[in-house]
Coordinates of C-alpha atoms and ligand atoms in Angstrom, one line a residue:
M1 CA 86.0 140.9 58.9
C2 CA 83.1 139.4 57.0
G3 CA 80.6 141.6 55.3
I4 CA 76.8 142.0 55.8
V5 CA 74.2 143.5 53.5
G6 CA 70.5 143.5 53.9
A7 CA 67.8 145.2 51.9
I8 CA 64.0 145.6 52.0
A9 CA 62.4 147.4 49.0
E10 CA 59.5 147.3 46.6
R11 CA 61.9 146.3 43.9
N12 CA 64.0 143.1 43.5
V13 CA 66.9 143.4 46.0
S14 CA 69.2 140.7 44.9
A15 CA 71.3 142.9 42.6
I16 CA 71.6 145.5 45.4
L17 CA 72.8 142.8 47.8
L18 CA 75.2 141.3 45.2
E19 CA 76.7 144.8 44.5
G20 CA 77.0 145.4 48.3
L21 CA 78.9 142.1 48.7
K22 CA 81.2 143.1 45.9
R23 CA 82.0 146.3 47.6
L24 CA 82.5 144.5 51.0
E25 CA 84.5 141.8 49.6
Y26 CA 87.8 143.3 50.9
R27 CA 86.6 142.4 54.3
G28 CA 86.5 138.7 53.8
Y29 CA 86.4 136.5 50.8
D30 CA 86.5 132.9 51.3
S31 CA 82.7 132.2 50.7
A32 CA 79.5 134.2 50.1
G33 CA 75.8 133.6 50.2
M34 CA 72.4 135.3 49.9
A35 CA 69.0 134.6 51.2
V36 CA 65.8 136.1 49.8
Y37 CA 62.2 135.9 50.7
S38 CA 60.8 134.7 47.4
P39 CA 57.5 135.5 45.6
Q40 CA 56.5 131.9 46.6
Q41 CA 56.7 133.1 50.2
Q42 CA 59.7 131.0 51.1
L43 CA 63.3 131.7 52.1
Q44 CA 65.7 130.7 49.4
R45 CA 69.4 130.9 49.4
V46 CA 72.4 130.4 47.3
R47 CA 75.8 130.0 48.8
R48 CA 79.2 129.4 47.2
L49 CA 82.7 128.6 48.4
G50 CA 85.2 131.3 47.0
K51 CA 84.7 134.8 46.0
V52 CA 81.6 136.9 45.4
A53 CA 82.1 136.2 41.6
E54 CA 81.3 132.5 42.3
L55 CA 78.1 133.5 43.9
E56 CA 77.3 135.9 41.1
A57 CA 77.7 133.1 38.5
A58 CA 75.5 130.8 40.6
L59 CA 72.8 133.5 40.8
K60 CA 72.9 133.9 37.0
A61 CA 72.0 130.2 36.8
Q62 CA 69.6 130.3 39.7
P63 CA 68.3 133.9 40.2
L64 CA 66.8 134.8 43.6
P65 CA 64.0 137.3 43.0
G66 CA 62.5 138.9 46.1
T67 CA 62.0 142.3 47.8
L68 CA 63.6 141.3 51.1
G69 CA 67.0 139.7 51.6
I70 CA 70.3 139.4 53.5
A71 CA 73.7 138.5 52.2
H72 CA 77.2 137.8 53.6
T73 CA 80.9 137.5 52.5
R74 CA 82.8 135.4 55.0
W75 CA 86.3 135.3 56.6
A76 CA 86.3 132.0 58.3
T77 CA 86.7 131.8 62.1
H78 CA 84.7 128.7 63.1
G79 CA 84.6 126.1 60.5
A80 CA 86.7 125.9 57.4
P81 CA 85.7 127.9 54.2
S82 CA 83.0 125.7 52.6
E83 CA 79.5 126.1 51.2
A84 CA 78.0 124.5 54.3
N85 CA 79.7 126.9 56.5
A86 CA 78.9 130.0 54.3
H87 CA 76.1 132.3 55.6
P88 CA 73.2 132.8 55.7
H89 CA 72.3 130.0 58.1
F90 CA 68.8 128.8 58.3
S91 CA 66.7 127.2 61.0
N92 CA 63.8 125.1 59.7
Q93 CA 63.6 127.0 56.4
E94 CA 62.0 129.7 58.5
I95 CA 64.7 132.1 59.8
A96 CA 67.9 133.1 58.1
V97 CA 70.9 134.8 59.8
V98 CA 74.1 136.5 58.7
H99 CA 76.7 137.2 61.4
N100 CA 80.0 139.0 61.9
G101 CA 82.0 138.3 65.0
I102 CA 82.4 135.3 67.3
I103 CA 79.9 133.7 69.6
E104 CA 82.2 132.5 72.5
N105 CA 79.6 130.2 74.2
H106 CA 78.6 128.5 70.9
Q107 CA 79.6 125.1 72.1
S108 CA 77.4 125.0 75.2
L109 CA 74.5 126.6 73.1
R110 CA 75.0 123.9 70.4
G111 CA 74.8 121.2 73.0
T112 CA 71.6 122.6 74.5
L113 CA 70.0 123.1 71.1
Q114 CA 71.0 119.6 69.9
A115 CA 69.3 118.2 73.0
E116 CA 66.2 120.1 72.0
G117 CA 66.3 118.3 68.7
Y118 CA 68.0 120.8 66.4
T119 CA 70.3 119.4 63.7
F120 CA 73.3 121.4 62.8
T121 CA 74.5 121.5 59.2
S122 CA 77.6 123.6 59.7
Q123 CA 80.6 123.9 62.0
T124 CA 80.0 127.7 62.6
D125 CA 79.2 129.4 65.8
T126 CA 76.6 131.4 63.8
E127 CA 74.3 128.4 63.3
T128 CA 73.6 128.4 67.1
I129 CA 72.1 131.9 66.8
V130 CA 69.4 130.9 64.2
H131 CA 68.4 127.8 66.0
L132 CA 68.3 129.6 69.3
L133 CA 65.9 132.2 67.8
H134 CA 63.8 129.4 66.4
H135 CA 63.7 127.7 69.7
L136 CA 62.9 130.8 71.6
Q137 CA 60.0 131.6 69.2
K138 CA 58.2 128.5 70.5
S139 CA 57.5 130.4 73.7
Q140 CA 57.9 134.0 72.4
P141 CA 56.4 134.0 68.8
D142 CA 57.3 137.7 68.2
L143 CA 60.8 137.6 66.5
L144 CA 61.9 140.9 68.0
E145 CA 61.1 139.8 71.5
A146 CA 62.9 136.4 70.8
L147 CA 65.9 138.4 69.5
R148 CA 66.0 140.4 72.7
I149 CA 66.1 137.3 74.7
A150 CA 68.6 135.6 72.5
V151 CA 71.1 138.5 72.7
G152 CA 71.0 138.1 76.4
Q153 CA 72.3 134.6 76.0
L154 CA 75.0 135.3 73.4
H155 CA 78.5 135.9 74.7
G156 CA 81.0 137.4 72.4
A157 CA 80.9 139.8 69.5
Y158 CA 78.3 140.1 66.9
G159 CA 76.8 142.2 64.2
L160 CA 73.8 140.3 62.9
A161 CA 70.9 140.6 60.6
L162 CA 68.0 138.2 60.3
I163 CA 64.8 137.7 58.3
S164 CA 61.9 135.4 58.8
S165 CA 59.4 133.9 56.4
K166 CA 56.8 134.5 59.2
E167 CA 57.5 138.2 59.3
P168 CA 58.5 139.1 55.8
E169 CA 58.0 142.8 56.2
R170 CA 61.2 143.5 58.2
I171 CA 64.9 142.8 58.8
L172 CA 66.1 142.7 62.3
A173 CA 69.6 143.7 63.3
A174 CA 71.7 143.6 66.5
R175 CA 75.0 145.1 67.2
S176 CA 77.5 144.2 69.9
G177 CA 81.2 144.5 69.1
S178 CA 80.8 144.4 65.4
P179 CA 79.7 147.5 63.4
L180 CA 76.4 147.8 61.5
V181 CA 74.9 150.8 59.7
V182 CA 71.4 151.3 58.4
G183 CA 71.1 153.0 55.0
L184 CA 68.1 155.1 54.4
G185 CA 66.3 155.1 51.0
I186 CA 62.9 156.3 49.9
G187 CA 60.3 153.7 50.4
E188 CA 63.2 151.2 50.9
N189 CA 65.9 150.7 53.6
F190 CA 69.1 148.8 53.9
L191 CA 71.6 147.4 56.3
A192 CA 75.3 146.8 56.1
S193 CA 78.4 146.3 58.1
D194 CA 80.1 149.2 56.3
P195 CA 78.4 152.1 54.5
L196 CA 80.6 151.5 51.4
A197 CA 78.4 148.6 50.7
L198 CA 75.4 150.8 50.2
R199 CA 76.8 153.8 48.5
Q200 CA 75.2 152.9 45.2
V201 CA 71.7 153.1 46.8
T202 CA 72.0 155.9 49.4
D203 CA 74.2 158.5 51.1
R204 CA 72.1 158.7 54.3
F205 CA 73.1 156.4 57.2
I206 CA 72.4 155.7 60.8
Y207 CA 75.2 154.0 62.7
L208 CA 74.0 151.6 65.3
E209 CA 75.6 151.8 68.7
E210 CA 76.9 149.1 71.0
G211 CA 73.9 147.0 72.2
D212 CA 71.4 148.4 69.7
I213 CA 68.7 146.3 68.2
A214 CA 67.0 147.7 65.0
V215 CA 64.0 146.8 63.0
I216 CA 64.2 147.9 59.4
E217 CA 61.0 148.1 57.3
R218 CA 60.4 149.6 54.0
Q219 CA 58.9 152.8 55.4
R220 CA 60.5 153.1 58.8
V221 CA 63.5 152.2 61.0
Q222 CA 63.1 151.6 64.8
I223 CA 66.1 151.4 67.1
W224 CA 66.3 150.3 70.8
D225 CA 69.4 150.8 72.9
A226 CA 71.1 148.2 75.1
H227 CA 68.5 148.9 77.9
N228 CA 65.5 148.4 75.5
N229 CA 64.7 152.1 75.4
P230 CA 63.6 153.3 72.0
V231 CA 66.2 155.7 70.6
E232 CA 66.6 158.1 67.7
R233 CA 70.2 157.9 66.3
P234 CA 71.4 160.8 64.1
V235 CA 71.3 160.4 60.3
V236 CA 74.8 161.0 58.9
L237 CA 75.4 162.1 55.3
Y238 CA 78.2 160.3 53.7
N239 CA 79.9 162.7 51.4
E240 CA 82.9 160.7 50.2
P241 CA 82.6 160.6 46.5
A242 CA 81.5 157.1 45.4
E243 CA 84.4 156.8 43.0
S244 CA 86.9 157.0 45.8
S245 CA 86.0 153.4 46.6
E246 CA 86.1 152.3 42.9
K247 CA 89.1 151.0 41.0
G248 CA 88.7 153.2 38.0
S249 CA 91.4 152.4 35.3
Y250 CA 93.7 150.8 37.9
R251 CA 94.3 147.0 37.8
H252 CA 94.5 146.9 41.5
F253 CA 93.2 149.0 44.4
M254 CA 96.6 148.7 46.0
L255 CA 98.3 150.6 43.2
K256 CA 95.6 153.2 43.1
E257 CA 95.9 153.7 46.8
I258 CA 99.8 153.9 46.6
D259 CA 99.4 156.6 43.9
E260 CA 96.8 158.5 45.9
Q261 CA 99.3 159.2 48.7
P262 CA 100.3 162.7 47.7
Q263 CA 96.7 163.9 47.8
A264 CA 95.9 161.8 50.9
V265 CA 98.8 163.5 52.8
Q266 CA 97.8 166.9 51.5
R267 CA 94.3 166.3 53.0
T268 CA 95.8 165.1 56.3
L269 CA 97.8 168.3 56.6
A270 CA 95.0 170.7 55.3
D271 CA 93.9 173.3 57.8
R272 CA 96.1 171.8 60.6
L273 CA 99.3 173.9 60.1
A274 CA 99.9 177.5 61.0
A275 CA 102.9 179.3 59.5
D276 CA 105.5 177.6 61.8
H277 CA 103.6 175.2 64.0
V278 CA 100.8 172.6 64.3
L279 CA 97.4 173.8 65.4
P280 CA 96.6 171.8 68.5
E281 CA 92.9 172.2 67.8
A282 CA 93.5 169.6 65.0
F283 CA 93.2 167.1 67.8
G284 CA 90.1 168.5 69.4
A285 CA 89.2 171.4 71.5
E286 CA 90.6 170.0 74.8
A287 CA 93.9 169.0 73.2
S288 CA 95.9 172.1 74.1
A289 CA 95.2 171.8 77.8
L290 CA 95.7 168.1 77.8
F291 CA 98.9 168.0 75.9
K292 CA 100.5 170.3 78.5
Q293 CA 100.0 167.7 81.2
V294 CA 101.4 164.8 79.2
K295 CA 104.4 163.1 80.8
N296 CA 104.4 159.8 78.9
I297 CA 102.7 158.3 75.9
Q298 CA 101.4 154.8 75.4
I299 CA 100.7 153.8 71.8
V300 CA 98.6 150.8 71.0
A301 CA 97.8 149.3 67.5
C302 CA 97.8 146.3 65.3
G303 CA 99.5 145.3 62.0
T304 CA 100.6 148.1 59.8
S305 CA 99.2 150.7 62.3
Y306 CA 101.5 149.3 65.0
H307 CA 104.5 150.0 62.7
A308 CA 103.3 153.6 62.4
G309 CA 103.4 153.7 66.2
M310 CA 106.9 152.3 66.3
V311 CA 108.1 155.2 64.0
A312 CA 106.3 157.7 66.2
R313 CA 108.2 156.5 69.2
Y314 CA 111.4 157.6 67.6
W315 CA 109.9 161.0 66.8
I316 CA 108.3 161.6 70.2
E317 CA 111.3 160.7 72.2
S318 CA 113.9 162.4 70.1
L319 CA 111.9 165.6 69.3
T320 CA 110.0 166.2 72.5
N321 CA 111.9 164.2 75.1
T322 CA 108.6 162.5 76.3
P323 CA 109.0 158.8 77.1
C324 CA 106.9 156.7 74.8
Q325 CA 105.9 153.0 74.7
V326 CA 104.4 151.1 71.8
E327 CA 102.6 147.7 72.0
V328 CA 100.5 145.5 69.9
A329 CA 96.9 145.7 71.1
S330 CA 96.4 141.9 71.4
E331 CA 99.2 141.8 74.0
F332 CA 98.4 145.1 75.7
R333 CA 94.8 144.2 76.3
Y334 CA 95.5 141.2 78.4
R335 CA 98.5 142.2 80.6
H336 CA 98.8 144.3 83.6
V337 CA 100.3 147.6 82.5
A338 CA 102.2 149.8 85.1
V339 CA 100.7 153.1 84.0
Q340 CA 103.0 156.1 84.7
P341 CA 101.2 159.3 86.0
G342 CA 100.3 161.7 83.1
T343 CA 100.2 159.0 80.4
L344 CA 98.3 159.7 77.2
F345 CA 96.8 156.6 75.6
V346 CA 97.1 156.8 71.8
S347 CA 95.4 154.2 69.6
I348 CA 96.1 154.0 65.8
S349 CA 93.8 152.3 63.4
Q350 CA 92.8 152.6 59.8
S351 CA 89.3 151.1 60.4
G352 CA 88.7 152.1 63.9
E353 CA 87.0 148.7 64.4
T354 CA 89.9 146.3 65.0
A355 CA 88.7 144.3 67.9
D356 CA 92.0 144.1 69.8
T357 CA 92.7 147.9 69.5
L358 CA 89.1 148.7 70.6
A359 CA 89.5 146.3 73.5
A360 CA 92.8 148.0 74.4
L361 CA 91.1 151.4 74.5
R362 CA 88.3 150.1 76.7
H363 CA 90.8 148.4 79.0
S364 CA 92.7 151.7 79.2
K365 CA 89.6 153.3 80.7
D366 CA 89.9 151.2 83.8
N367 CA 93.4 152.5 84.3
N368 CA 94.7 155.8 85.3
Y369 CA 95.4 157.4 81.9
L370 CA 95.3 161.1 81.4
G371 CA 93.1 160.6 78.3
S372 CA 92.7 158.9 75.0
L373 CA 93.6 160.0 71.5
A374 CA 92.6 158.0 68.3
I375 CA 94.5 158.5 65.1
C376 CA 92.0 157.0 62.7
N377 CA 90.8 157.0 59.2
V378 CA 87.1 156.5 59.8
G379 CA 85.3 159.3 61.5
T380 CA 82.3 157.2 62.4
S381 CA 84.2 154.3 63.8
S382 CA 83.8 153.0 67.4
L383 CA 87.4 153.9 68.2
V384 CA 86.7 157.5 67.3
R385 CA 83.5 157.6 69.2
E386 CA 85.0 156.2 72.3
S387 CA 88.2 158.3 72.4
D388 CA 88.6 161.7 74.1
L389 CA 90.7 163.3 71.3
V390 CA 90.8 162.4 67.6
L391 CA 92.9 163.1 64.6
L392 CA 91.4 161.8 61.4
T393 CA 93.9 160.8 58.8
R394 CA 91.6 161.6 55.9
A395 CA 93.1 158.9 53.6
G396 CA 89.8 158.2 52.1
P397 CA 88.4 154.6 51.8
E398 CA 91.2 152.0 51.7
I399 CA 90.1 148.9 50.0
G400 CA 93.3 146.9 49.3
V401 CA 93.8 144.6 52.3
A402 CA 97.4 145.6 52.5
S403 CA 97.4 149.0 54.0
T404 CA 99.3 151.8 52.1
K405 CA 97.8 155.3 52.2
A406 CA 96.4 154.7 55.6
F407 CA 99.9 154.1 56.9
T408 CA 101.6 157.1 55.4
T409 CA 98.8 159.4 56.6
Q410 CA 99.0 157.8 60.1
L411 CA 102.7 158.8 60.0
V412 CA 101.8 162.3 59.0
G413 CA 99.2 162.4 61.8
L414 CA 101.7 161.1 64.4
L415 CA 104.3 163.7 63.3
L416 CA 101.7 166.4 63.7
L417 CA 101.0 164.9 67.2
T418 CA 104.8 165.0 68.0
L419 CA 105.0 168.6 67.0
A420 CA 101.9 169.7 68.9
L421 CA 103.0 167.9 71.9
G422 CA 106.5 169.3 71.8
R423 CA 105.1 172.9 71.5
A424 CA 102.6 172.4 74.3
Q425 CA 105.5 171.3 76.5
N426 CA 108.1 173.7 75.3
S427 CA 110.3 170.9 74.6
L428 CA 110.7 171.4 70.9
D429 CA 113.6 173.3 69.2
T430 CA 111.8 176.0 67.3
E431 CA 114.2 175.8 64.4
Q432 CA 113.7 172.2 64.1
E433 CA 109.9 172.7 64.3
S434 CA 109.8 175.2 61.5
S435 CA 112.1 173.1 59.3
I436 CA 109.8 170.1 59.8
I437 CA 106.7 172.1 59.1
A438 CA 108.3 173.3 55.8
A439 CA 109.3 169.8 54.9
L440 CA 105.7 168.6 55.6
R441 CA 104.3 171.2 53.3
N442 CA 106.7 170.0 50.5
L443 CA 105.9 166.3 51.2
P444 CA 103.1 165.8 48.7
K445 CA 105.4 167.0 45.9
I446 CA 108.3 164.7 47.0
L447 CA 105.9 161.8 47.3
N448 CA 104.8 162.5 43.6
D449 CA 108.5 162.5 42.5
T450 CA 109.1 159.2 44.4
L451 CA 106.0 157.5 42.8
A452 CA 107.9 158.2 39.4
L453 CA 110.3 155.4 40.6
S454 CA 107.6 152.8 40.0
T455 CA 108.9 151.7 36.6
S456 CA 112.4 151.1 37.7
I457 CA 111.2 149.3 40.8
E458 CA 109.0 147.2 38.6
Q459 CA 112.2 146.0 36.8
L460 CA 113.9 145.4 40.1
A461 CA 111.0 143.3 41.2
Q462 CA 112.1 140.6 38.8
C463 CA 115.0 139.8 41.1
F464 CA 112.5 138.7 43.8
A465 CA 109.8 136.9 42.0
E466 CA 111.5 133.5 42.3
K467 CA 112.9 134.0 45.9
H468 CA 111.5 132.4 48.8
H469 CA 112.9 134.7 51.5
A470 CA 114.0 138.2 51.9
L471 CA 115.6 140.3 54.6
F472 CA 114.8 143.9 55.2
L473 CA 117.2 146.2 57.1
G474 CA 117.0 149.7 58.6
R475 CA 118.3 151.6 61.5
G476 CA 116.6 154.1 63.9
E477 CA 113.2 155.1 62.7
Q478 CA 113.9 153.2 59.5
Y479 CA 113.8 150.0 61.4
P480 CA 109.9 150.1 61.6
V481 CA 110.0 151.0 57.9
A482 CA 111.9 147.8 57.2
L483 CA 109.3 145.9 59.4
E484 CA 106.5 147.4 57.3
G485 CA 108.3 146.6 54.1
A486 CA 108.7 143.0 55.1
L487 CA 105.1 142.9 56.2
K488 CA 103.9 144.2 52.8
L489 CA 106.0 141.6 50.9
K490 CA 104.7 138.8 53.1
E491 CA 101.1 139.9 52.8
I492 CA 100.7 140.1 49.1
S493 CA 103.5 138.0 47.6
Y494 CA 103.7 135.3 50.1
I495 CA 107.5 135.5 50.2
H496 CA 108.8 134.9 53.7
A497 CA 110.3 138.2 54.7
E498 CA 111.9 139.5 58.0
A499 CA 113.1 142.8 59.1
Y500 CA 116.0 143.5 61.4
P501 CA 117.6 146.6 62.9
A502 CA 120.8 146.5 60.7
G503 CA 123.1 146.6 63.8
E504 CA 121.4 143.4 65.0
L505 CA 122.3 141.4 61.8
K506 CA 125.5 140.0 63.2
H507 CA 123.6 138.5 66.2
G508 CA 121.9 135.8 64.2
P509 CA 120.3 136.7 60.8
L510 CA 123.7 137.0 59.1
A511 CA 123.8 133.2 59.2
L512 CA 120.9 133.2 56.6
V513 CA 122.7 135.4 54.1
D514 CA 123.8 133.8 50.9
S515 CA 123.4 134.5 47.2
E516 CA 119.7 133.3 47.5
M517 CA 118.7 135.7 50.1
P518 CA 118.0 139.3 48.8
V519 CA 118.7 141.9 51.4
I520 CA 116.8 145.2 51.1
A521 CA 118.1 148.2 53.0
V522 CA 116.6 151.7 53.4
A523 CA 119.3 154.3 53.6
P524 CA 118.2 157.9 53.9
N525 CA 120.9 160.5 54.6
N526 CA 120.8 160.6 58.4
D527 CA 123.2 160.3 61.4
L528 CA 123.1 156.5 61.1
L529 CA 124.1 156.3 57.5
E530 CA 127.8 155.4 58.0
K531 CA 126.8 152.8 60.6
L532 CA 124.3 151.3 58.2
K533 CA 126.9 151.2 55.4
S534 CA 129.2 149.1 57.7
N535 CA 126.4 146.7 58.4
L536 CA 125.8 146.3 54.6
Q537 CA 129.5 145.5 54.1
E538 CA 128.8 142.5 56.4
V539 CA 126.2 141.3 53.9
S540 CA 128.4 141.9 50.8
A541 CA 131.3 140.1 52.5
R542 CA 129.1 137.0 52.8
G543 CA 128.1 137.0 49.1
G544 CA 124.6 138.5 49.9
Q545 CA 122.7 140.4 47.2
L546 CA 121.9 144.0 48.4
F547 CA 119.2 146.2 47.2
V548 CA 119.7 149.7 48.7
F549 CA 117.1 152.4 48.6
A550 CA 119.4 155.4 49.2
D551 CA 119.1 159.2 49.3
S552 CA 120.1 160.5 45.9
S553 CA 122.6 163.0 47.4
V554 CA 124.6 160.1 49.0
P555 CA 127.3 158.6 46.7
F556 CA 126.5 154.8 47.2
I557 CA 128.6 152.5 45.1
E558 CA 126.9 150.0 42.9
D559 CA 128.7 146.7 42.1
T560 CA 127.8 143.2 41.1
Q561 CA 126.4 142.5 44.5
T562 CA 124.8 145.8 45.2
R563 CA 121.9 147.5 43.3
V564 CA 121.2 151.1 44.4
I565 CA 117.8 152.8 43.8
K566 CA 118.1 156.6 44.3
V567 CA 115.3 158.1 46.3
P568 CA 114.6 161.9 46.3
S569 CA 116.3 163.7 49.1
I570 CA 114.1 164.5 52.1
H571 CA 114.3 166.1 55.5
P572 CA 115.6 163.1 57.7
T573 CA 112.6 163.3 60.0
L574 CA 110.2 162.6 57.2
A575 CA 112.3 159.9 55.6
P576 CA 110.2 157.1 57.0
I577 CA 107.2 158.2 55.0
L578 CA 109.1 158.3 51.8
Y579 CA 111.0 155.0 52.2
T580 CA 107.8 153.3 53.0
V581 CA 106.4 154.3 49.6
V582 CA 109.3 152.7 47.7
L583 CA 108.9 149.5 49.7
Q584 CA 105.2 149.5 49.0
L585 CA 105.9 149.7 45.2
L586 CA 108.4 146.9 45.5
S587 CA 106.0 144.5 47.1
Y588 CA 103.3 145.5 44.7
H589 CA 105.4 144.7 41.6
V590 CA 106.7 141.5 43.1
A591 CA 103.2 140.4 43.9
V592 CA 102.0 141.2 40.3
L593 CA 104.9 139.3 38.8
K594 CA 104.0 136.3 41.1
G595 CA 100.4 136.6 40.0
T596 CA 98.9 136.6 43.5
D597 CA 95.6 138.2 44.5
V598 CA 97.1 141.6 45.3
D599 CA 94.0 143.2 46.8
Q600 CA 92.7 140.2 48.6
P601 CA 95.5 138.1 49.6
R602 CA 94.9 134.6 50.9
N603 CA 93.8 134.1 54.6
L604 CA 93.7 137.9 55.4
A605 CA 91.0 140.4 55.9
K606 CA 91.0 144.2 55.8
S607 CA 89.2 144.8 59.1
V608 CA 89.7 142.3 61.8
T609 CA 86.7 142.7 64.1
V610 CA 87.3 139.5 65.9
E611 CA 90.0 138.6 68.5
Ligands
G6P701 C1 94.4 143.9 59.4 C2 94.8 144.5 58.0 C3 96.1 145.3 58.1 C4 95.9 146.3 59.3 C5 95.5 145.7 60.6 C6 95.1 146.8 61.7 O1 95.3 142.9 59.7 O2 95.0 143.5 57.1 O3 96.3 145.9 56.9 O4 97.1 147.0 59.5 O5 94.4 144.9 60.4 O6 94.0 147.4 61.1 P1 93.5 148.9 61.6 O7 92.2 149.1 60.8 O8 93.3 148.8 63.1 O9 94.6 149.8 61.2

């Protein structure tokens, strides 16, 4: 949610900042801006409404040379997307700030600062920070000390970076609830909200921790913790190849990431399977002992990750007989939860920085949970650092805002969890266990075969491009797959889509069915297939148009109202993974036909680090 880049060097930094913003654009993209300390010893800035490309064009016309600078790409929270609300924000042409997060007490701060004579030029919460710093410097001229006082007065979440024309040899940064990372160069140093932004200039990073304040100079980086003690944070080598976050020959990141799923799943499985069981160490050294004590599971997540949790609930309850609840984090964090003894708290997140999911994890620590497990794609994230056990999904960087490979690898991780848990508790049927393990090993190949359906799904997509609504149906663990299919279509094609458990159709949504309402069903070969077929008859009988993704071994009859797309046969337990992929392809091709911004759909952001 919003992206921050900062740089201090001997060379001109504006190209570095711009490249960083381009790499961060997936986090927010309604406006962008840059401030640089110019050779004329002044802060200069350029801001533009719209994408980073708009800023780039403006910088061509009005270059910002300088060796110290900060930049930002925004996802609006306070104040509409506009040039005036774009960061960096200035106070008296002297201090510039970029900020991710939300300052909750901005209104009272604004009132106080206005009474002190400050004029606000934006509707943002961020502008209060920069005027507050300027005001504090009247009694505390050292910017670092002023920042220390200021953070004590800020309520809410922030990752922020600032520069001052009075102290042009450093960038100051503070983190509380919104990630920041320092990039280390030789004779130059950098700052960003995500290491991806700086991969073109370094592979050495220091992750700031909650409450840290950092001073970044050309030759050194100093960090103080939340208690103002100087600290050394470890330097982490980022070994993800830079090209994994580049589009290559693909038109969109989303298609690239859909296509990467066989390899991503392979990586998620690598070194985690013995011949016939899952290695519990995959979840951490203490996992084995902890899993034996689990009597109940509480899963918490947001968005697509929440759908992964919903699938997992079917797996965990049916295969291990362990009760399991799933809840969206924004609800869970604010309600009183009756915690059953022996409950394992499981969070699922691609980024590991989603504010609600993190808050839910922190909230769980005040309750009597057995422990916490994070299923996450980012090893350095807050969620991972704050959880007792971790399973990394190893999907690689996911740039498209609509999650694809992160979801399928989460499902694989959750199936590994189900199997490890079932074995630890002796509740798993061993034959079932080895058949699922064998099917998991074969999954990358079947995923590859499934991706070959892309061309026929592209043709099918034409039936949707003019539609305004769509209904997705599934039963059992395919119901969350239907939910995820509907979410994908909404997110990137802006078609209103809903998902229902097929058996629920007759209790309301059937009233919506007519020839204008495409109905998409996922029909693997499982125990509920015949029930699903009856539900689909209810659609046909009302003149509805059916699009059925069905197991190729099942004779599904096509007619004028029913299109059938044959999907490779798969072990029924793994079917949610495969049927998700065909629905991803459907949404992708519909969105391309509609000409939407596939990778950066309107109003959304990849990583939601605000409430
Ligand atoms: C945002 C993204 C979704 C994602 C959700 C949860 O809404 O656009 O794609 O599923 O956040 O993100 P997380 O990183 O916690 O999985």
